[in-house]
PDB file of C-alpha atoms in Angstrom:
ATOM      1  CA  ASP A   1    -187.297  37.805 196.796  1.00  0.00           C
ATOM      2  CA  ALA A   2    -184.955  40.889 198.575  1.00  0.00           C
ATOM      3  CA  GLY A   3    -181.774  38.688 199.072  1.00  0.00           C
ATOM      4  CA  VAL A   4    -179.949  38.151 202.495  1.00  0.00           C
ATOM      5  CA  ILE A   5    -180.149  41.776 204.163  1.00  0.00           C
ATOM      6  CA  GLN A   6    -177.875  42.587 206.820  1.00  0.00           C
ATOM      7  CA  SER A   7    -177.814  45.357 208.979  1.00  0.00           C
ATOM      8  CA  PRO A   8    -176.184  47.924 209.393  1.00  0.00           C
ATOM      9  CA  ARG A   9    -173.862  47.929 206.539  1.00  0.00           C
ATOM     10  CA  HIS A  10    -171.073  50.222 208.417  1.00  0.00           C
ATOM     11  CA  GLU A  11    -170.210  50.329 212.362  1.00  0.00           C
ATOM     12  CA  VAL A  12    -167.641  52.286 214.089  1.00  0.00           C
ATOM     13  CA  THR A  13    -167.458  51.603 217.421  1.00  0.00           C
ATOM     14  CA  GLU A  14    -165.119  51.953 220.710  1.00  0.00           C
ATOM     15  CA  MET A  15    -163.208  49.245 222.212  1.00  0.00           C
ATOM     16  CA  GLY A  16    -165.706  48.009 225.055  1.00  0.00           C
ATOM     17  CA  GLN A  17    -168.749  49.095 223.451  1.00  0.00           C
ATOM     18  CA  GLU A  18    -171.570  46.731 222.312  1.00  0.00           C
ATOM     19  CA  VAL A  19    -171.994  45.878 219.133  1.00  0.00           C
ATOM     20  CA  THR A  20    -175.243  43.857 217.319  1.00  0.00           C
ATOM     21  CA  LEU A  21    -175.506  42.488 213.770  1.00  0.00           C
ATOM     22  CA  ARG A  22    -178.224  42.063 212.309  1.00  0.00           C
ATOM     23  CA  CYS A  23    -179.329  39.151 209.608  1.00  0.00           C
ATOM     24  CA  LYS A  24    -182.754  38.616 207.643  1.00  0.00           C
ATOM     25  CA  PRO A  25    -182.230  35.251 205.377  1.00  0.00           C
ATOM     26  CA  ILE A  26    -183.967  34.432 202.445  1.00  0.00           C
ATOM     27  CA  SER A  27    -187.701  33.523 203.240  1.00  0.00           C
ATOM     28  CA  GLY A  28    -187.919  29.684 202.949  1.00  0.00           C
ATOM     29  CA  HIS A  29    -184.460  28.876 204.035  1.00  0.00           C
ATOM     30  CA  ASN A  30    -183.690  26.898 206.627  1.00  0.00           C
ATOM     31  CA  SER A  31    -180.102  27.497 206.788  1.00  0.00           C
ATOM     32  CA  LEU A  32    -178.190  30.407 207.934  1.00  0.00           C
ATOM     33  CA  PHE A  33    -174.435  31.068 208.417  1.00  0.00           C
ATOM     34  CA  TRP A  34    -172.822  33.379 209.949  1.00  0.00           C
ATOM     35  CA  TYR A  35    -169.097  34.344 208.181  1.00  0.00           C
ATOM     36  CA  ARG A  36    -166.065  37.067 209.255  1.00  0.00           C
ATOM     37  CA  GLN A  37    -163.558  37.928 206.499  1.00  0.00           C
ATOM     38  CA  THR A  38    -159.890  39.455 207.461  1.00  0.00           C
ATOM     39  CA  MET A  39    -156.820  39.899 205.233  1.00  0.00           C
ATOM     40  CA  MET A  40    -155.205  37.824 207.803  1.00  0.00           C
ATOM     41  CA  ARG A  41    -158.154  34.344 207.807  1.00  0.00           C
ATOM     42  CA  GLY A  42    -160.080  35.064 204.464  1.00  0.00           C
ATOM     43  CA  LEU A  43    -163.283  33.639 205.551  1.00  0.00           C
ATOM     44  CA  GLU A  44    -163.846  31.892 208.296  1.00  0.00           C
ATOM     45  CA  LEU A  45    -167.335  30.088 209.072  1.00  0.00           C
ATOM     46  CA  LEU A  46    -168.818  31.148 212.562  1.00  0.00           C
ATOM     47  CA  ILE A  47    -171.680  29.484 213.782  1.00  0.00           C
ATOM     48  CA  TYR A  48    -174.393  28.084 211.323  1.00  0.00           C
ATOM     49  CA  PHE A  49    -177.678  27.366 212.461  1.00  0.00           C
ATOM     50  CA  ASN A  50    -180.231  24.924 210.774  1.00  0.00           C
ATOM     51  CA  ASN A  51    -183.959  25.168 211.507  1.00  0.00           C
ATOM     52  CA  ASN A  52    -182.861  28.384 214.133  1.00  0.00           C
ATOM     53  CA  VAL A  53    -181.240  25.353 216.113  1.00  0.00           C
ATOM     54  CA  PRO A  54    -177.291  26.406 216.760  1.00  0.00           C
ATOM     55  CA  ILE A  55    -175.385  23.416 214.958  1.00  0.00           C
ATOM     56  CA  ASP A  56    -171.737  24.140 215.296  1.00  0.00           C
ATOM     57  CA  ASP A  57    -170.219  26.797 217.184  1.00  0.00           C
ATOM     58  CA  SER A  58    -166.655  26.401 217.471  1.00  0.00           C
ATOM     59  CA  GLY A  59    -165.840  29.155 214.799  1.00  0.00           C
ATOM     60  CA  MET A  60    -166.725  31.450 217.307  1.00  0.00           C
ATOM     61  CA  PRO A  61    -163.418  33.546 218.596  1.00  0.00           C
ATOM     62  CA  GLU A  62    -164.365  33.185 221.905  1.00  0.00           C
ATOM     63  CA  ASP A  63    -167.244  33.969 224.616  1.00  0.00           C
ATOM     64  CA  ARG A  64    -167.411  37.836 223.734  1.00  0.00           C
ATOM     65  CA  PHE A  65    -169.065  36.455 220.646  1.00  0.00           C
ATOM     66  CA  SER A  66    -172.428  35.288 220.531  1.00  0.00           C
ATOM     67  CA  ALA A  67    -175.566  34.724 218.143  1.00  0.00           C
ATOM     68  CA  LYS A  68    -178.745  34.149 218.439  1.00  0.00           C
ATOM     69  CA  MET A  69    -181.664  33.346 215.918  1.00  0.00           C
ATOM     70  CA  PRO A  70    -184.784  33.267 217.558  1.00  0.00           C
ATOM     71  CA  ASN A  71    -187.395  32.544 214.741  1.00  0.00           C
ATOM     72  CA  ALA A  72    -186.658  31.627 210.909  1.00  0.00           C
ATOM     73  CA  SER A  73    -186.485  34.961 209.588  1.00  0.00           C
ATOM     74  CA  PHE A  74    -183.890  36.900 211.848  1.00  0.00           C
ATOM     75  CA  SER A  75    -180.953  36.073 213.337  1.00  0.00           C
ATOM     76  CA  THR A  76    -178.175  38.420 215.072  1.00  0.00           C
ATOM     77  CA  LEU A  77    -174.823  38.269 216.468  1.00  0.00           C
ATOM     78  CA  LYS A  78    -173.310  40.149 219.242  1.00  0.00           C
ATOM     79  CA  ILE A  79    -170.263  41.081 220.242  1.00  0.00           C
ATOM     80  CA  GLN A  80    -169.773  42.356 224.130  1.00  0.00           C
ATOM     81  CA  PRO A  81    -167.072  44.027 224.530  1.00  0.00           C
ATOM     82  CA  SER A  82    -165.645  44.745 221.410  1.00  0.00           C
ATOM     83  CA  GLU A  83    -162.460  45.196 220.670  1.00  0.00           C
ATOM     84  CA  PRO A  84    -160.075  46.367 217.616  1.00  0.00           C
ATOM     85  CA  ARG A  85    -159.094  43.027 216.676  1.00  0.00           C
ATOM     86  CA  ASP A  86    -162.527  42.138 215.879  1.00  0.00           C
ATOM     87  CA  SER A  87    -162.435  44.980 213.054  1.00  0.00           C
ATOM     88  CA  ALA A  88    -163.616  42.598 209.941  1.00  0.00           C
ATOM     89  CA  VAL A  89    -166.176  42.062 207.306  1.00  0.00           C
ATOM     90  CA  TYR A  90    -169.017  40.490 208.841  1.00  0.00           C
ATOM     91  CA  PHE A  91    -171.256  38.414 206.550  1.00  0.00           C
ATOM     92  CA  CYS A  92    -174.401  36.122 206.848  1.00  0.00           C
ATOM     93  CA  ALA A  93    -175.487  33.994 204.133  1.00  0.00           C
ATOM     94  CA  SER A  94    -178.936  31.667 203.977  1.00  0.00           C
ATOM     95  CA  SER A  95    -179.188  28.126 201.821  1.00  0.00           C
ATOM     96  CA  LEU A  96    -182.273  25.437 201.498  1.00  0.00           C
ATOM     97  CA  TRP A  97    -180.412  22.360 202.672  1.00  0.00           C
ATOM     98  CA  GLY A  98    -181.604  19.444 201.744  1.00  0.00           C
ATOM     99  CA  PRO A  99    -180.040  15.788 201.306  1.00  0.00           C
ATOM    100  CA  MET A 100    -178.430  16.933 197.691  1.00  0.00           C
ATOM    101  CA  GLY A 101    -177.349  20.454 198.524  1.00  0.00           C
ATOM    102  CA  THR A 102    -178.071  23.454 197.553  1.00  0.00           C
ATOM    103  CA  GLU A 103    -177.058  26.994 197.009  1.00  0.00           C
ATOM    104  CA  ALA A 104    -175.707  29.181 199.235  1.00  0.00           C
ATOM    105  CA  PHE A 105    -176.320  33.069 198.888  1.00  0.00           C
ATOM    106  CA  PHE A 106    -174.634  35.701 201.092  1.00  0.00           C
ATOM    107  CA  GLY A 107    -175.939  39.683 202.202  1.00  0.00           C
ATOM    108  CA  GLN A 108    -174.112  42.273 201.266  1.00  0.00           C
ATOM    109  CA  GLY A 109    -172.002  41.925 204.605  1.00  0.00           C
ATOM    110  CA  THR A 110    -171.148  44.524 207.507  1.00  0.00           C
ATOM    111  CA  ARG A 111    -168.030  46.359 208.086  1.00  0.00           C
ATOM    112  CA  LEU A 112    -167.212  46.384 211.619  1.00  0.00           C
ATOM    113  CA  THR A 113    -164.199  49.065 212.701  1.00  0.00           C
ATOM    114  CA  VAL A 114    -163.533  48.643 216.210  1.00  0.00           C
ATOM    115  CA  VAL A 115    -161.618  52.189 217.690  1.00  0.00           C
TER     116      VAL A 115
ATOM    117  CA  GLY B   1    -162.002  19.155 208.400  1.00  0.00           C
ATOM    118  CA  ILE B   2    -162.295  19.277 204.623  1.00  0.00           C
ATOM    119  CA  GLN B   3    -159.169  21.753 202.921  1.00  0.00           C
ATOM    120  CA  VAL B   4    -159.954  23.777 199.928  1.00  0.00           C
ATOM    121  CA  GLU B   5    -156.879  24.815 197.962  1.00  0.00           C
ATOM    122  CA  GLN B   6    -157.240  27.669 194.818  1.00  0.00           C
ATOM    123  CA  SER B   7    -154.730  28.311 192.075  1.00  0.00           C
ATOM    124  CA  PRO B   8    -153.106  30.229 191.479  1.00  0.00           C
ATOM    125  CA  PRO B   9    -153.517  33.092 194.244  1.00  0.00           C
ATOM    126  CA  ASP B  10    -153.125  36.135 192.132  1.00  0.00           C
ATOM    127  CA  LEU B  11    -153.699  36.853 188.399  1.00  0.00           C
ATOM    128  CA  ILE B  12    -152.794  39.426 185.967  1.00  0.00           C
ATOM    129  CA  LEU B  13    -154.417  39.898 182.709  1.00  0.00           C
ATOM    130  CA  GLN B  14    -154.643  42.304 179.947  1.00  0.00           C
ATOM    131  CA  GLU B  15    -157.965  42.775 178.875  1.00  0.00           C
ATOM    132  CA  GLY B  16    -159.131  39.942 176.411  1.00  0.00           C
ATOM    133  CA  ALA B  17    -156.989  37.238 177.598  1.00  0.00           C
ATOM    134  CA  ASN B  18    -158.599  34.033 178.776  1.00  0.00           C
ATOM    135  CA  SER B  19    -157.966  32.212 182.308  1.00  0.00           C
ATOM    136  CA  THR B  20    -158.275  29.138 184.303  1.00  0.00           C
ATOM    137  CA  LEU B  21    -158.379  29.371 187.784  1.00  0.00           C
ATOM    138  CA  ARG B  22    -158.198  26.070 189.541  1.00  0.00           C
ATOM    139  CA  CYS B  23    -159.754  24.613 192.981  1.00  0.00           C
ATOM    140  CA  ASN B  24    -158.865  21.110 194.952  1.00  0.00           C
ATOM    141  CA  PHE B  25    -160.712  19.866 197.766  1.00  0.00           C
ATOM    142  CA  SER B  26    -159.115  17.143 200.063  1.00  0.00           C
ATOM    143  CA  ASP B  27    -162.639  15.421 200.632  1.00  0.00           C
ATOM    144  CA  SER B  28    -165.587  14.460 198.464  1.00  0.00           C
ATOM    145  CA  VAL B  29    -168.263  17.163 198.544  1.00  0.00           C
ATOM    146  CA  ASN B  30    -171.990  17.531 197.572  1.00  0.00           C
ATOM    147  CA  ASN B  31    -171.670  21.107 196.828  1.00  0.00           C
ATOM    148  CA  LEU B  32    -169.187  23.202 194.755  1.00  0.00           C
ATOM    149  CA  GLN B  33    -169.680  27.082 194.391  1.00  0.00           C
ATOM    150  CA  TRP B  34    -168.038  29.200 192.789  1.00  0.00           C
ATOM    151  CA  PHE B  35    -168.381  32.914 193.917  1.00  0.00           C
ATOM    152  CA  HIS B  36    -167.005  36.394 192.595  1.00  0.00           C
ATOM    153  CA  GLN B  37    -166.159  38.953 195.888  1.00  0.00           C
ATOM    154  CA  ASN B  38    -165.999  42.628 193.441  1.00  0.00           C
ATOM    155  CA  PRO B  39    -164.061  45.519 194.462  1.00  0.00           C
ATOM    156  CA  TRP B  40    -167.311  46.769 197.101  1.00  0.00           C
ATOM    157  CA  GLY B  41    -166.648  43.017 198.538  1.00  0.00           C
ATOM    158  CA  GLN B  42    -170.111  41.798 197.798  1.00  0.00           C
ATOM    159  CA  LEU B  43    -170.023  38.135 197.136  1.00  0.00           C
ATOM    160  CA  ILE B  44    -171.460  37.232 194.095  1.00  0.00           C
ATOM    161  CA  ASN B  45    -172.768  33.888 192.869  1.00  0.00           C
ATOM    162  CA  LEU B  46    -171.550  32.456 190.113  1.00  0.00           C
ATOM    163  CA  PHE B  47    -171.804  28.818 189.906  1.00  0.00           C
ATOM    164  CA  TYR B  48    -173.552  26.355 191.898  1.00  0.00           C
ATOM    165  CA  ILE B  49    -171.378  23.279 190.495  1.00  0.00           C
ATOM    166  CA  PRO B  50    -171.231  19.966 192.803  1.00  0.00           C
ATOM    167  CA  SER B  51    -170.368  18.118 189.754  1.00  0.00           C
ATOM    168  CA  GLY B  52    -170.421  18.595 186.145  1.00  0.00           C
ATOM    169  CA  THR B  53    -169.833  20.986 183.800  1.00  0.00           C
ATOM    170  CA  LYS B  54    -172.010  24.968 183.145  1.00  0.00           C
ATOM    171  CA  GLN B  55    -171.826  28.069 181.372  1.00  0.00           C
ATOM    172  CA  ASN B  56    -173.285  31.093 181.788  1.00  0.00           C
ATOM    173  CA  GLY B  57    -172.123  33.909 179.366  1.00  0.00           C
ATOM    174  CA  ARG B  58    -168.034  34.257 179.196  1.00  0.00           C
ATOM    175  CA  LEU B  59    -167.454  31.900 182.075  1.00  0.00           C
ATOM    176  CA  SER B  60    -167.671  28.220 182.830  1.00  0.00           C
ATOM    177  CA  ALA B  61    -167.055  26.221 185.779  1.00  0.00           C
ATOM    178  CA  THR B  62    -166.541  22.263 185.619  1.00  0.00           C
ATOM    179  CA  THR B  63    -166.315  19.909 188.364  1.00  0.00           C
ATOM    180  CA  VAL B  64    -164.679  16.825 188.676  1.00  0.00           C
ATOM    181  CA  ALA B  65    -166.147  15.163 192.078  1.00  0.00           C
ATOM    182  CA  THR B  66    -164.167  11.891 191.689  1.00  0.00           C
ATOM    183  CA  GLU B  67    -160.975  13.798 191.312  1.00  0.00           C
ATOM    184  CA  ARG B  68    -161.545  16.178 193.375  1.00  0.00           C
ATOM    185  CA  TYR B  69    -161.199  19.234 191.801  1.00  0.00           C
ATOM    186  CA  SER B  70    -163.057  22.439 189.856  1.00  0.00           C
ATOM    187  CA  LEU B  71    -162.118  24.946 186.883  1.00  0.00           C
ATOM    188  CA  LEU B  72    -163.266  28.394 186.509  1.00  0.00           C
ATOM    189  CA  TYR B  73    -162.586  29.843 183.308  1.00  0.00           C
ATOM    190  CA  ILE B  74    -162.950  33.378 182.056  1.00  0.00           C
ATOM    191  CA  SER B  75    -162.519  33.833 178.830  1.00  0.00           C
ATOM    192  CA  SER B  76    -162.558  37.736 176.715  1.00  0.00           C
ATOM    193  CA  SER B  77    -161.584  38.544 180.481  1.00  0.00           C
ATOM    194  CA  GLN B  78    -162.874  42.370 180.900  1.00  0.00           C
ATOM    195  CA  THR B  79    -162.316  45.265 183.819  1.00  0.00           C
ATOM    196  CA  THR B  80    -165.263  44.385 185.508  1.00  0.00           C
ATOM    197  CA  ASP B  81    -163.845  41.034 186.060  1.00  0.00           C
ATOM    198  CA  SER B  82    -161.563  42.154 188.575  1.00  0.00           C
ATOM    199  CA  GLY B  83    -161.804  41.256 191.932  1.00  0.00           C
ATOM    200  CA  VAL B  84    -161.362  37.995 193.814  1.00  0.00           C
ATOM    201  CA  TYR B  85    -162.547  34.711 192.918  1.00  0.00           C
ATOM    202  CA  PHE B  86    -163.639  31.918 195.591  1.00  0.00           C
ATOM    203  CA  CYS B  87    -164.179  28.289 195.405  1.00  0.00           C
ATOM    204  CA  ALA B  88    -166.337  26.768 198.765  1.00  0.00           C
ATOM    205  CA  VAL B  89    -167.838  23.701 199.222  1.00  0.00           C
ATOM    206  CA  VAL B  90    -169.547  21.329 201.678  1.00  0.00           C
ATOM    207  CA  LYS B  91    -168.211  18.085 202.657  1.00  0.00           C
ATOM    208  CA  GLY B  92    -169.916  14.910 201.196  1.00  0.00           C
ATOM    209  CA  SER B  93    -170.843  13.463 204.483  1.00  0.00           C
ATOM    210  CA  SER B  94    -172.225  16.407 205.792  1.00  0.00           C
ATOM    211  CA  ASN B  95    -175.850  16.869 206.754  1.00  0.00           C
ATOM    212  CA  THR B  96    -175.843  20.437 207.410  1.00  0.00           C
ATOM    213  CA  GLY B  97    -174.160  22.801 204.435  1.00  0.00           C
ATOM    214  CA  LYS B  98    -171.477  24.023 206.097  1.00  0.00           C
ATOM    215  CA  LEU B  99    -169.754  25.787 203.432  1.00  0.00           C
ATOM    216  CA  ILE B 100    -165.832  25.849 203.555  1.00  0.00           C
ATOM    217  CA  PHE B 101    -163.889  28.950 201.598  1.00  0.00           C
ATOM    218  CA  GLY B 102    -160.587  28.472 200.091  1.00  0.00           C
ATOM    219  CA  GLN B 103    -158.424  31.291 200.081  1.00  0.00           C
ATOM    220  CA  GLY B 104    -159.382  33.022 196.897  1.00  0.00           C
ATOM    221  CA  THR B 105    -157.623  34.114 193.740  1.00  0.00           C
ATOM    222  CA  THR B 106    -157.194  38.083 193.519  1.00  0.00           C
ATOM    223  CA  LEU B 107    -157.551  38.464 189.360  1.00  0.00           C
ATOM    224  CA  GLN B 108    -156.512  41.986 188.181  1.00  0.00           C
ATOM    225  CA  VAL B 109    -157.372  42.850 184.199  1.00  0.00           C
ATOM    226  CA  LYS B 110    -156.043  45.625 182.693  1.00  0.00           C
ATOM    227  CA  PRO B 111    -157.093  47.965 180.090  1.00  0.00           C
TER     228      PRO B 111
END
């Protein structure tokens, strides 16, 4: 398997524009996570899906952020409108979650810069 | 929620030295992972270790779940070991695999 695939790797956009980040989880995994990493806040969980269903979105900063998982092999994180403070590295991760737990794997991240 | 604390926050080593990184957590866990974030920002899986001891080359890890801590040992450090080391856990009562990260230990290995 190619691992968790994220696109784009880098994104530079102007304030007010819509940004869409994409993630393809590892085939067969049933849990997907979106994280944001900043110097100030470290790695924080934004939202996670289990079997394509959003389970907990309490980490989503505000209504400008939305995430979808239309099927088991694709998820998007959208920011509309974007603001400079959204600049960060966004990671997607996936795992095969079960009663005994399992290992999560991360994509290479998307570095977002909002100017 | 569960708290994950890592120590030390920063560590500078001379190449060839050994080190121990610690991760304390405030509740029972059923998943614990160690990651290395390299200078290019990639998060590399090191160990999946909810309990017990594992070794992989110069790296080894031990988790004592009953005492709520895990240790990552790096022996004969190399400059390529530089980066940030994260511990992340899933709370024991969780049924969805929500992985919570510590703040990390930044390691610099000097030649």
